CSV table of C-alpha atoms in Angstrom, one decimal:
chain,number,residue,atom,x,y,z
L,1,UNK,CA,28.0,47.6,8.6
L,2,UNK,CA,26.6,46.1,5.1
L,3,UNK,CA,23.1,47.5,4.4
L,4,UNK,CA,20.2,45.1,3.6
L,5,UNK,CA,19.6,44.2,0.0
L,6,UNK,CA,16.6,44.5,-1.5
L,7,UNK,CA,15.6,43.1,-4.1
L,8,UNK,CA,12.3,43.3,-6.4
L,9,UNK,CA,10.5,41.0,-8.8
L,10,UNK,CA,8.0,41.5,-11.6
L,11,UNK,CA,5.2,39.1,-12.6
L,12,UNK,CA,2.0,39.4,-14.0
L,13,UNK,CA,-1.8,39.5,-13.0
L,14,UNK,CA,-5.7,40.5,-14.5
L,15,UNK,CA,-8.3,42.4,-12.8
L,16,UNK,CA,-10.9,40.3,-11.8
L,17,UNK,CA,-13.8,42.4,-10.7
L,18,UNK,CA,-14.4,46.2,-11.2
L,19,UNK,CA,-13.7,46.8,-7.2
L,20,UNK,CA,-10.2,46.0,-7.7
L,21,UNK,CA,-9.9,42.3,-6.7
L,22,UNK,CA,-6.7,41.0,-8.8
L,23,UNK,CA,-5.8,37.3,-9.6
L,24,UNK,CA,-1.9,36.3,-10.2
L,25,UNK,CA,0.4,33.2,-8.9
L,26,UNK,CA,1.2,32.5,-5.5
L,27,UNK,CA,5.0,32.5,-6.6
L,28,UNK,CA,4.9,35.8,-7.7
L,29,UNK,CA,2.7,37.3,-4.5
L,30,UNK,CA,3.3,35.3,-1.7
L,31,UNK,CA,6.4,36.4,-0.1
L,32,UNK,CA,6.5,40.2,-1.2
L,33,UNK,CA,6.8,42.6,1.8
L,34,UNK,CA,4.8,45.3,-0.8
L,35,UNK,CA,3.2,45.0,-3.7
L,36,UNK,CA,2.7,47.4,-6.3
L,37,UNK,CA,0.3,47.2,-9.2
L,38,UNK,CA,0.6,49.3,-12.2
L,39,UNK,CA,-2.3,49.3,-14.6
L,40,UNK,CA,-2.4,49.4,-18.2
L,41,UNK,CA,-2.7,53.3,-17.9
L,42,UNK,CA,0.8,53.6,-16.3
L,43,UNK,CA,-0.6,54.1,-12.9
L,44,UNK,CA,0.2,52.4,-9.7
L,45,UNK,CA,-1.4,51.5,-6.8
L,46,UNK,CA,-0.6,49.3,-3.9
L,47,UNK,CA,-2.2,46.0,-3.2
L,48,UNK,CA,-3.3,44.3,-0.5
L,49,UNK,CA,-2.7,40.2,-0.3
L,50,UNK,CA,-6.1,38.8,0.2
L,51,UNK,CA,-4.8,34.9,0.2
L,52,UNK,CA,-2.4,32.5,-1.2
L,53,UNK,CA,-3.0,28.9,-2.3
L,54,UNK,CA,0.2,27.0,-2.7
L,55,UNK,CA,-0.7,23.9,-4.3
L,56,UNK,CA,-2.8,25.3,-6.9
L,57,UNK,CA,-0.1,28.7,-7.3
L,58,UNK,CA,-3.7,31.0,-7.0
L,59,UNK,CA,-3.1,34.1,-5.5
L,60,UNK,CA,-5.7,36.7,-5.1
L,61,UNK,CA,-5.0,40.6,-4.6
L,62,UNK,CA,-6.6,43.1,-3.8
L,63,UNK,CA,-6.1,47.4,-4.8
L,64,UNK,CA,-8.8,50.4,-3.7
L,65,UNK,CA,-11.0,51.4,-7.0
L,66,UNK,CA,-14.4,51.4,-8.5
L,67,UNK,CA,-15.5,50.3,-12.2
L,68,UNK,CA,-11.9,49.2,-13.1
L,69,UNK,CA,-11.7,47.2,-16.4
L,70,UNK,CA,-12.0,43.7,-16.0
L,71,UNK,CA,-11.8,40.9,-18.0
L,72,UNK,CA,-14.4,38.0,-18.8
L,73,UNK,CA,-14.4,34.8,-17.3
L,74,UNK,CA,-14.5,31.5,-19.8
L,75,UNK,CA,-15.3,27.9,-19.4
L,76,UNK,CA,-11.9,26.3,-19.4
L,77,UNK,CA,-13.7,22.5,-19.3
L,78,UNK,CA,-14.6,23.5,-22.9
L,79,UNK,CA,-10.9,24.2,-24.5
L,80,UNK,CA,-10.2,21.4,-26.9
L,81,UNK,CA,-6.6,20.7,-28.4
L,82,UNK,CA,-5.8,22.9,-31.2
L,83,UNK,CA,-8.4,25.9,-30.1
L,84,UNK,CA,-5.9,28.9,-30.6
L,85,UNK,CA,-5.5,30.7,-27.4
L,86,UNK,CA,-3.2,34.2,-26.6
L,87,UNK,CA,-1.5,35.1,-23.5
L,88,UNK,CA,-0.8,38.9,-22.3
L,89,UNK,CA,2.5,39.4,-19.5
L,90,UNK,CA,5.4,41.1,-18.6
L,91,UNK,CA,8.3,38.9,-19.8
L,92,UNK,CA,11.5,40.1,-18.5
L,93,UNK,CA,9.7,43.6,-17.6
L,94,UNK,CA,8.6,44.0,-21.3
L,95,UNK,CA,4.9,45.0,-20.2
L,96,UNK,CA,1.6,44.5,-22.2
L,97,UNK,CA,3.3,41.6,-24.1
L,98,UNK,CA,0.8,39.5,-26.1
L,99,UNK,CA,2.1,36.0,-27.6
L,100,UNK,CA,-0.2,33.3,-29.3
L,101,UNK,CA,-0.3,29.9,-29.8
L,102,UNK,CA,-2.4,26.4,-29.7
L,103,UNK,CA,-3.7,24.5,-26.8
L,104,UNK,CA,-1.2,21.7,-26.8
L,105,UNK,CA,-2.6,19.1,-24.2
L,106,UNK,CA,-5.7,19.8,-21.4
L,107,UNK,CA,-5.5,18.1,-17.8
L,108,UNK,CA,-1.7,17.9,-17.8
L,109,UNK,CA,-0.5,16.1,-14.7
L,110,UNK,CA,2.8,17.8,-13.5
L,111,UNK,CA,4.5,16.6,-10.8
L,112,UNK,CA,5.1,20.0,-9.1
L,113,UNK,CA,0.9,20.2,-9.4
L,114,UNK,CA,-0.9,17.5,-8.0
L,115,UNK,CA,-4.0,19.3,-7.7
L,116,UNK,CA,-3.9,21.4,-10.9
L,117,UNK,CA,-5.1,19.7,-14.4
L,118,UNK,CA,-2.8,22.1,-16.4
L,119,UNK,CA,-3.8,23.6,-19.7
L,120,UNK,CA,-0.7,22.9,-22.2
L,121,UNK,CA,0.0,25.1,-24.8
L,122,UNK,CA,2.9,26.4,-27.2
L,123,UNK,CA,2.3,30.1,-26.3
L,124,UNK,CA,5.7,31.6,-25.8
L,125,UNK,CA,5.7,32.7,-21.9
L,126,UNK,CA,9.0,33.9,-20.1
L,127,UNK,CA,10.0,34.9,-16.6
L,128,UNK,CA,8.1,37.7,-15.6
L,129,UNK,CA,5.0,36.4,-17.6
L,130,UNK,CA,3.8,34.5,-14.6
L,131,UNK,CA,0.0,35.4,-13.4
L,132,UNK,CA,-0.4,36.4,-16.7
L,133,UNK,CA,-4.3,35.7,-18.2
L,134,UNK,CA,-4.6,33.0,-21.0
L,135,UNK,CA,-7.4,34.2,-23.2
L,136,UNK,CA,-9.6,32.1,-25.7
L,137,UNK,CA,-11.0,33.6,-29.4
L,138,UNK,CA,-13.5,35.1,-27.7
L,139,UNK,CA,-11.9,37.4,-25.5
L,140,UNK,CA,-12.4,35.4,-22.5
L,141,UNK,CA,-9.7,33.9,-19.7
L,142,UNK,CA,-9.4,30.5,-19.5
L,143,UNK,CA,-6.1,30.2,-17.7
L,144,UNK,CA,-3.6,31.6,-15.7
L,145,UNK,CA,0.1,31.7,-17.2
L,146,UNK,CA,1.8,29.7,-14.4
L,147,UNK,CA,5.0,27.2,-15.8
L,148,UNK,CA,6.9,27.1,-18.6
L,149,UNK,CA,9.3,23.6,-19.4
L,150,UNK,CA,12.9,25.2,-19.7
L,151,UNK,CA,16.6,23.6,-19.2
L,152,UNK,CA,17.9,27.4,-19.7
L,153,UNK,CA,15.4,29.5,-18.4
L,154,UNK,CA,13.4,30.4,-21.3
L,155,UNK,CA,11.1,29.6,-23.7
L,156,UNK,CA,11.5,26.2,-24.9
L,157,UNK,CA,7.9,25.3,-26.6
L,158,UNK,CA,6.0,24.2,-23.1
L,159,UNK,CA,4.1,26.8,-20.9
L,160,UNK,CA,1.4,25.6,-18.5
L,161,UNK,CA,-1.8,27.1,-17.7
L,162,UNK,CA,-3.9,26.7,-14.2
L,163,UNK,CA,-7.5,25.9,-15.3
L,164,UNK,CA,-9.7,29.6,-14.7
L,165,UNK,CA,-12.7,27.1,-13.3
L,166,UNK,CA,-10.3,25.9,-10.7
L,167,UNK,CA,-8.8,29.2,-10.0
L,168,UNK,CA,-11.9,31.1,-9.4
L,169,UNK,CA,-13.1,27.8,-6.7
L,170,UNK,CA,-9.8,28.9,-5.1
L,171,UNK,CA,-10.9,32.3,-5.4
L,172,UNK,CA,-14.5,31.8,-3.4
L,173,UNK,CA,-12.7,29.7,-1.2
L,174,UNK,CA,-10.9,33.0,-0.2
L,175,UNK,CA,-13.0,35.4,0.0
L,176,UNK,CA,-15.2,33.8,2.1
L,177,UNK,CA,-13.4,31.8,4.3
L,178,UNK,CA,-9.7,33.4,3.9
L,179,UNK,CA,-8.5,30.2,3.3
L,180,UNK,CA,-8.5,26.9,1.1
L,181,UNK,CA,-9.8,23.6,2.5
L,182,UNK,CA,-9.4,20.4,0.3
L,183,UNK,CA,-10.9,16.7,0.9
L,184,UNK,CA,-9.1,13.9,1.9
L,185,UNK,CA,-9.0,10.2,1.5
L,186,UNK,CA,-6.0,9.2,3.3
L,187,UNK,CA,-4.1,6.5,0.5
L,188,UNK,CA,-1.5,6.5,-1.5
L,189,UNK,CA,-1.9,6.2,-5.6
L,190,UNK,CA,-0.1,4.7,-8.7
L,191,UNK,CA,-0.9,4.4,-11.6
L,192,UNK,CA,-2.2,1.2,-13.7
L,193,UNK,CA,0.1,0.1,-16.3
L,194,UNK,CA,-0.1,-2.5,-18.6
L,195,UNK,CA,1.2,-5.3,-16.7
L,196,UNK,CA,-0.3,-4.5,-13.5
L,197,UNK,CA,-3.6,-4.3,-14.9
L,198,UNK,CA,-2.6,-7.8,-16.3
L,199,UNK,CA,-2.0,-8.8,-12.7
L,200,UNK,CA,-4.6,-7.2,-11.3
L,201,UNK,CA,-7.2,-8.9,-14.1
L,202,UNK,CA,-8.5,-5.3,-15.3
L,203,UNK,CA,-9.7,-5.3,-19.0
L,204,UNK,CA,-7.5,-2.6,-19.5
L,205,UNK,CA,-4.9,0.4,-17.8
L,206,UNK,CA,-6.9,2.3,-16.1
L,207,UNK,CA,-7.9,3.5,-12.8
L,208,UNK,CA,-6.2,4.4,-9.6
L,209,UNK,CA,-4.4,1.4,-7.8
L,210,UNK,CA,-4.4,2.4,-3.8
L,211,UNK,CA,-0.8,1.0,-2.7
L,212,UNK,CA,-1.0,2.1,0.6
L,213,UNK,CA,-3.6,3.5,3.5
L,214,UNK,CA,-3.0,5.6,5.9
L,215,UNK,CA,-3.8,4.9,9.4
L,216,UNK,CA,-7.2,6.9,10.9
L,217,UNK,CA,-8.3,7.6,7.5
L,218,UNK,CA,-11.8,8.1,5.9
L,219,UNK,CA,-10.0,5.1,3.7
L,220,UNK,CA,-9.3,2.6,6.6
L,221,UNK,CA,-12.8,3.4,8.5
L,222,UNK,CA,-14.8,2.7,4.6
L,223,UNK,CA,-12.6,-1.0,4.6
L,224,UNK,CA,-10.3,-0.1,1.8
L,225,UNK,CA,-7.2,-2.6,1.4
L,226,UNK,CA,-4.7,-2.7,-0.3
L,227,UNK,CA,-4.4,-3.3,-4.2
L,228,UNK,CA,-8.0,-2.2,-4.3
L,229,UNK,CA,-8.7,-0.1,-7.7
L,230,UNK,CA,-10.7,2.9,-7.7
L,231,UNK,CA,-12.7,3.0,-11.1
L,232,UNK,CA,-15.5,5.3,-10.3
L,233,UNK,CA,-15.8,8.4,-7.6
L,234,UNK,CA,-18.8,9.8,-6.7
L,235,UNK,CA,-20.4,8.1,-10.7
L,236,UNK,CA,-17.2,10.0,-12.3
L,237,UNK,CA,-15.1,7.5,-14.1
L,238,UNK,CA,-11.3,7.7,-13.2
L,239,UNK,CA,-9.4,6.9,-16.3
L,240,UNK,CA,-6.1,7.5,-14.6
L,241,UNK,CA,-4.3,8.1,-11.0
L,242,UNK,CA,-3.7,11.7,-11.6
L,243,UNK,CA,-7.1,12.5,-12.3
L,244,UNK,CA,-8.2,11.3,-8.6
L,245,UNK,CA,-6.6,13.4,-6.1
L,246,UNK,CA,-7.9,16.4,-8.0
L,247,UNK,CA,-11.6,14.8,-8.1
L,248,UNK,CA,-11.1,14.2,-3.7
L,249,UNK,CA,-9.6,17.9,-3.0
L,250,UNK,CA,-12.6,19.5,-4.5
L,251,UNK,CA,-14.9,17.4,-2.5
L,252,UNK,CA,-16.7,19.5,0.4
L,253,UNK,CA,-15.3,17.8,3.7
L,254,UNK,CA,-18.0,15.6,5.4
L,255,UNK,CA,-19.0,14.7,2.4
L,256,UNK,CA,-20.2,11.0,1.7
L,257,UNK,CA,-19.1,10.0,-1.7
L,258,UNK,CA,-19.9,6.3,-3.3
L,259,UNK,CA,-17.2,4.9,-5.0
L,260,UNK,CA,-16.9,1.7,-7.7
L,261,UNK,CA,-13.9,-0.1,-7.0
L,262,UNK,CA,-12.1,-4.1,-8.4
L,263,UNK,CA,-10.7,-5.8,-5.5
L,264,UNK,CA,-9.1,-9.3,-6.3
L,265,UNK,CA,-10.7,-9.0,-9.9
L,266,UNK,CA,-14.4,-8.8,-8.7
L,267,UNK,CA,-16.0,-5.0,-8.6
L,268,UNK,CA,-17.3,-4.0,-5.7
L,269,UNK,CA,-19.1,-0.5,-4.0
L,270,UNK,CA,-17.8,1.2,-1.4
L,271,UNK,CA,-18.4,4.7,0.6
L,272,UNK,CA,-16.1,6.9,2.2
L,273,UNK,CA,-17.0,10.4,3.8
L,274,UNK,CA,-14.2,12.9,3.0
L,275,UNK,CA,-12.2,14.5,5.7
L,276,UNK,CA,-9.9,17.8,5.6
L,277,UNK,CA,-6.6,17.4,4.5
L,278,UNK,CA,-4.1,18.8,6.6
L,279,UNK,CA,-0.6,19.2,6.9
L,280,UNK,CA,4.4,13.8,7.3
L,281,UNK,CA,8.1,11.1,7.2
L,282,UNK,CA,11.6,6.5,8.0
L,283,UNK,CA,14.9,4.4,7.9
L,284,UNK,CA,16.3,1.2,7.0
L,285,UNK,CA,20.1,-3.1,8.5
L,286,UNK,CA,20.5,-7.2,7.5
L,287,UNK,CA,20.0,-10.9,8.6
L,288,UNK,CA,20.1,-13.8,6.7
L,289,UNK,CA,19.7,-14.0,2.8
L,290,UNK,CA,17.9,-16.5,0.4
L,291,UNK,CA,18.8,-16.2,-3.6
L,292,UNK,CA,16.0,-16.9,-5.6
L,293,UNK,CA,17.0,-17.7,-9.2
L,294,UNK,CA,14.2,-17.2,-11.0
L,295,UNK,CA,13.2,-13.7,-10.3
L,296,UNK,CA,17.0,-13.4,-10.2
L,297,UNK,CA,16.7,-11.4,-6.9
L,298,UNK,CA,18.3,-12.0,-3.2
L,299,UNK,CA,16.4,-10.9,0.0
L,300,UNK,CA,16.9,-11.2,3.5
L,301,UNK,CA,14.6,-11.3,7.1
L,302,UNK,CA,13.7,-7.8,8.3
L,303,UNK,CA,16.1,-6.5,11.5
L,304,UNK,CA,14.3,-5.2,14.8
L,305,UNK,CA,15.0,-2.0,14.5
L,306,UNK,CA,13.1,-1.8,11.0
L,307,UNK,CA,10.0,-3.6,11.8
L,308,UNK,CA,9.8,-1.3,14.7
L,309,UNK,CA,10.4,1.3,12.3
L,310,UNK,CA,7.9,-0.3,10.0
L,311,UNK,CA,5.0,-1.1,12.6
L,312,UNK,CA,5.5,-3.6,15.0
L,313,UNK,CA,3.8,-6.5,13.1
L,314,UNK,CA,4.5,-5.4,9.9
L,315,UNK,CA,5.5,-8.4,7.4
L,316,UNK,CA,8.2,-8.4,4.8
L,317,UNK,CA,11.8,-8.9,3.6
L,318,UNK,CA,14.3,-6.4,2.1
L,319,UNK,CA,15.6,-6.3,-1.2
L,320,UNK,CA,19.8,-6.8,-0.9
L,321,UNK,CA,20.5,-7.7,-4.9
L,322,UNK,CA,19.4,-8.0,-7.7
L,323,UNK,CA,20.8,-9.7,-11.3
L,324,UNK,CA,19.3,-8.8,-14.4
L,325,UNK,CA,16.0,-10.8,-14.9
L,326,UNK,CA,12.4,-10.2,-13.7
L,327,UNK,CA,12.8,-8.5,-10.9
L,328,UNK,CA,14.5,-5.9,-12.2
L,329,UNK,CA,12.7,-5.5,-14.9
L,330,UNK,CA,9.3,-4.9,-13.1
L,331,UNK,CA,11.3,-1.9,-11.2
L,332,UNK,CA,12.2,-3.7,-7.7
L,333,UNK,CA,15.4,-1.6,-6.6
L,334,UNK,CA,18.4,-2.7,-3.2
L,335,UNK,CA,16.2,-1.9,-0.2
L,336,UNK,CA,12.9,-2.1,-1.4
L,337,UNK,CA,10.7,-4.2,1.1
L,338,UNK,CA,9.0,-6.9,-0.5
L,339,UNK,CA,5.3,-7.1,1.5
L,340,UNK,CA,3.1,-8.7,-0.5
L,341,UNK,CA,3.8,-11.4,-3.5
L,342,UNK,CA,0.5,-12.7,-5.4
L,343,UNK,CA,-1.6,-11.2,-2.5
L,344,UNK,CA,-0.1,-13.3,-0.3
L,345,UNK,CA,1.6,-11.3,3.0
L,346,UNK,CA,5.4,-12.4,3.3
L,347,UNK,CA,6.7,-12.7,6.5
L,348,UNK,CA,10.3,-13.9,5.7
L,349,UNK,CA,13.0,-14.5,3.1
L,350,UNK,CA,12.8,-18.1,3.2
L,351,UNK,CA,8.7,-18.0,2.9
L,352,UNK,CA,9.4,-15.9,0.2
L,353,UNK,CA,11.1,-17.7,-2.1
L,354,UNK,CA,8.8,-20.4,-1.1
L,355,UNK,CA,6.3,-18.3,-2.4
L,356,UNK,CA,7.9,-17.9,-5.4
L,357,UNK,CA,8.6,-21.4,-6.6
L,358,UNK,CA,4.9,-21.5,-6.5
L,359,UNK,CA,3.5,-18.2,-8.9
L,360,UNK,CA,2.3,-19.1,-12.2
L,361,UNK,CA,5.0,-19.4,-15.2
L,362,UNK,CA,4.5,-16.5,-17.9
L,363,UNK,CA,1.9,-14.5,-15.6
L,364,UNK,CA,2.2,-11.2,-14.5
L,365,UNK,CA,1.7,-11.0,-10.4
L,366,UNK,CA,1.6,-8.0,-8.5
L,367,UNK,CA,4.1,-7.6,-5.4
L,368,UNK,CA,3.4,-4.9,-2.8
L,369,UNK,CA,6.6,-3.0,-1.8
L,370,UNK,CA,7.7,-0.7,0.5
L,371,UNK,CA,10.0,2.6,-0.8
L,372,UNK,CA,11.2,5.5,1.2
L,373,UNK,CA,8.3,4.8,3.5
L,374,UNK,CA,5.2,4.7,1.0
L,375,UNK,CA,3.9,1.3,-0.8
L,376,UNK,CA,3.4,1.0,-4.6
L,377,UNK,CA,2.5,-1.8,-6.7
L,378,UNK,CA,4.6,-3.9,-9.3
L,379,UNK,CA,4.3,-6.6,-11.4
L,380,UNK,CA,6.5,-9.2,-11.7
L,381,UNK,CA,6.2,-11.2,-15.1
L,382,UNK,CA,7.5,-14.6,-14.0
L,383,UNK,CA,9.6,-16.5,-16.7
L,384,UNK,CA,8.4,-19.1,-19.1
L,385,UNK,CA,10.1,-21.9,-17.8
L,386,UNK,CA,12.1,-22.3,-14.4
């Protein structure tokens, strides 16, 4: 009979408080059976698993001692591009390693950290450097080691930070309550380029365009719609889309927050109280088509089965082809589901290229579509002439 394998894994972490309470990543914690800490002295002692957060990669230990060395807390809001920075780890097991570098980029969206505003720098960190502490001139932490860009494995130029200020929230969270809460809105985001800010008659990209609301939302009870853009929350501008689902998770649920928002080019105020965010998933036939020639694009009336899937009076018509031309150049892909064209709901193919013949020539318009069950925004830039 085989025997199990075991297998063990090495990551880094910094001693927060003098009673032993230790901060590393949730990768390197979470899903130990034991957990061993050895301490700069070369002894070890085991650790207890406090709590995990997931989507920020914040996890928080704990080991039995009194007036341990710990390290000093910074302000990571005040690092500025360029500031040298130095990072201490265990890459590849080589302990008490200490690289330095540059702050390459602050409030780096990633796409595996929503809620995280990475620190970027070009501090070499390598497997096994995870949990690490990123320290500033001073001495103090103003990171956590956490992701390094790599299509081999190692070092390639990137590594990513978590934000200390956002790690020790996580951190209180914790300890008090054993757990993480986060707000919620209840939309989907996308970000304003420059033709849908065209569309959308915004002075310039920015923002957070809401393409979708979810139903029994604090969103849908404040009168959000669609194609709204959030330029303000809570009197904070929101320059871009990343920055907003940051700005709502660290809102304390029940919270009523004001927002400034442009809805059909004219700014207008609206306020939504947060709710919890919690712990969700569609299909898609075809009917007739209609060609249209000047977006270059051929659609076709919704089956049954897909409006049911869709909501049962859910408008639109699905995307079968598409030719080079405007269409395809604004992004529209074979099975999209065209909603909305110029603000105008479309209920079938033939309406649509109805609707169509009638956009202005040269103008960028914004068409609400449907992908793999979320809405986004694009904008179509009709041609000249046609």
């Amino acid at each position: 009979m085989p025997s199990e394998h075991q297998t063990n894994s090495l990551g880094s972490g910094f001693i927060l408080s003098p009673d032993g309470y230790i901060l590393t990543n949730a990768h390197v914690a979470q899903d130990a059976d034991k957990i061993i800490v050895r301490l700069s002295d070369q002894r070890e002692r085991p650790a207890k698993l406090i709590g995990v957060d997931e989507m920020t990669d914040v996890a928080l230990l704990k080991i039995d001692g009194e007036d341990l060395p710990a390290v000093k807390i910074g302000d990571s809001d005040a690092l500025e591009v360029g500031e040298w920075v130095l990072a201490i780890g265990s890459p590849f097991g080589l302990e008490h390693t200490a690289t330095q570098g540059i702050v390459s980029a602050v409030g780096r969206n990633l796409p595996s950290g929503t809620y995280v505003p990475f620190i970027q720098s070009d501090v070499a960190v390598n497997p096994g450097s995870s949990g690490g502490p990123l320290f500033n001139l001073r001495g103090e932490v103003v990171g956590i080691n956490s992701q390094i860009y790599s299509s081999t494995g190692g070092y390639m130029g990137l590594s990513f930070a978590i934000p200390i200020k956002l790690a020790m929230q996580v951190v209180e969270q914790i300890k008090s309550t054993g757990e993480v809460t986060r707000g919620w809105l209840g939309v989907l985001l996308q970000a304003v380029n420059n033709d849908l800010a065209d569309a959308f008659k915004l002075d310039r990209p920015r923002g957070a365009l809401v393409a979708q609301i979810l139903p029994d939302s604090p969103a849908a009870s404040a009168g959000f719609k669609q194609g709204d853009i959030i330029l303000r929350y809570g009197g904070e501008p929101v320059e871009d889309s990343s920055q907003l689902p940051r700005m709502i998770g660290v809102t304390p649920v029940g919270k009523t927050v004001p927002m400034s928002i442009l809805r059909n080019g004219e700014p207008l105020e609206i306020k939504a109280t947060i709710a919890r965010l919690e712990a969700t998933e569609e299909t898609v036939s075809t009917m007739d088509e209609y060609s249209d020639p000047l977006l270059q694009i051929t659609v076709a009336d919704l089956s049954n089965e897909q409006r049911r899937a869709l909501g049962a009076d859910e408008r639109g018509v699905l995307v079968t082809t598409l030719d080079e031309g405007p269409a395809a150049n604004a992004g529209l892909y074979p099975d999209d589901i065209i909603l909305e064209v110029n603000y105008t709901p479309v209920k079938s193919a033939s309406q649509f290229v109805e609707l169509v013949k009638e956009l202005p020539k040269g103008k960028a318009v914004p068409v609400l579509v449907r992908r793999d069950n979320e809405s986004l925004y694009l904008a179509i830039r009709t041609p000249e002439q046609g």
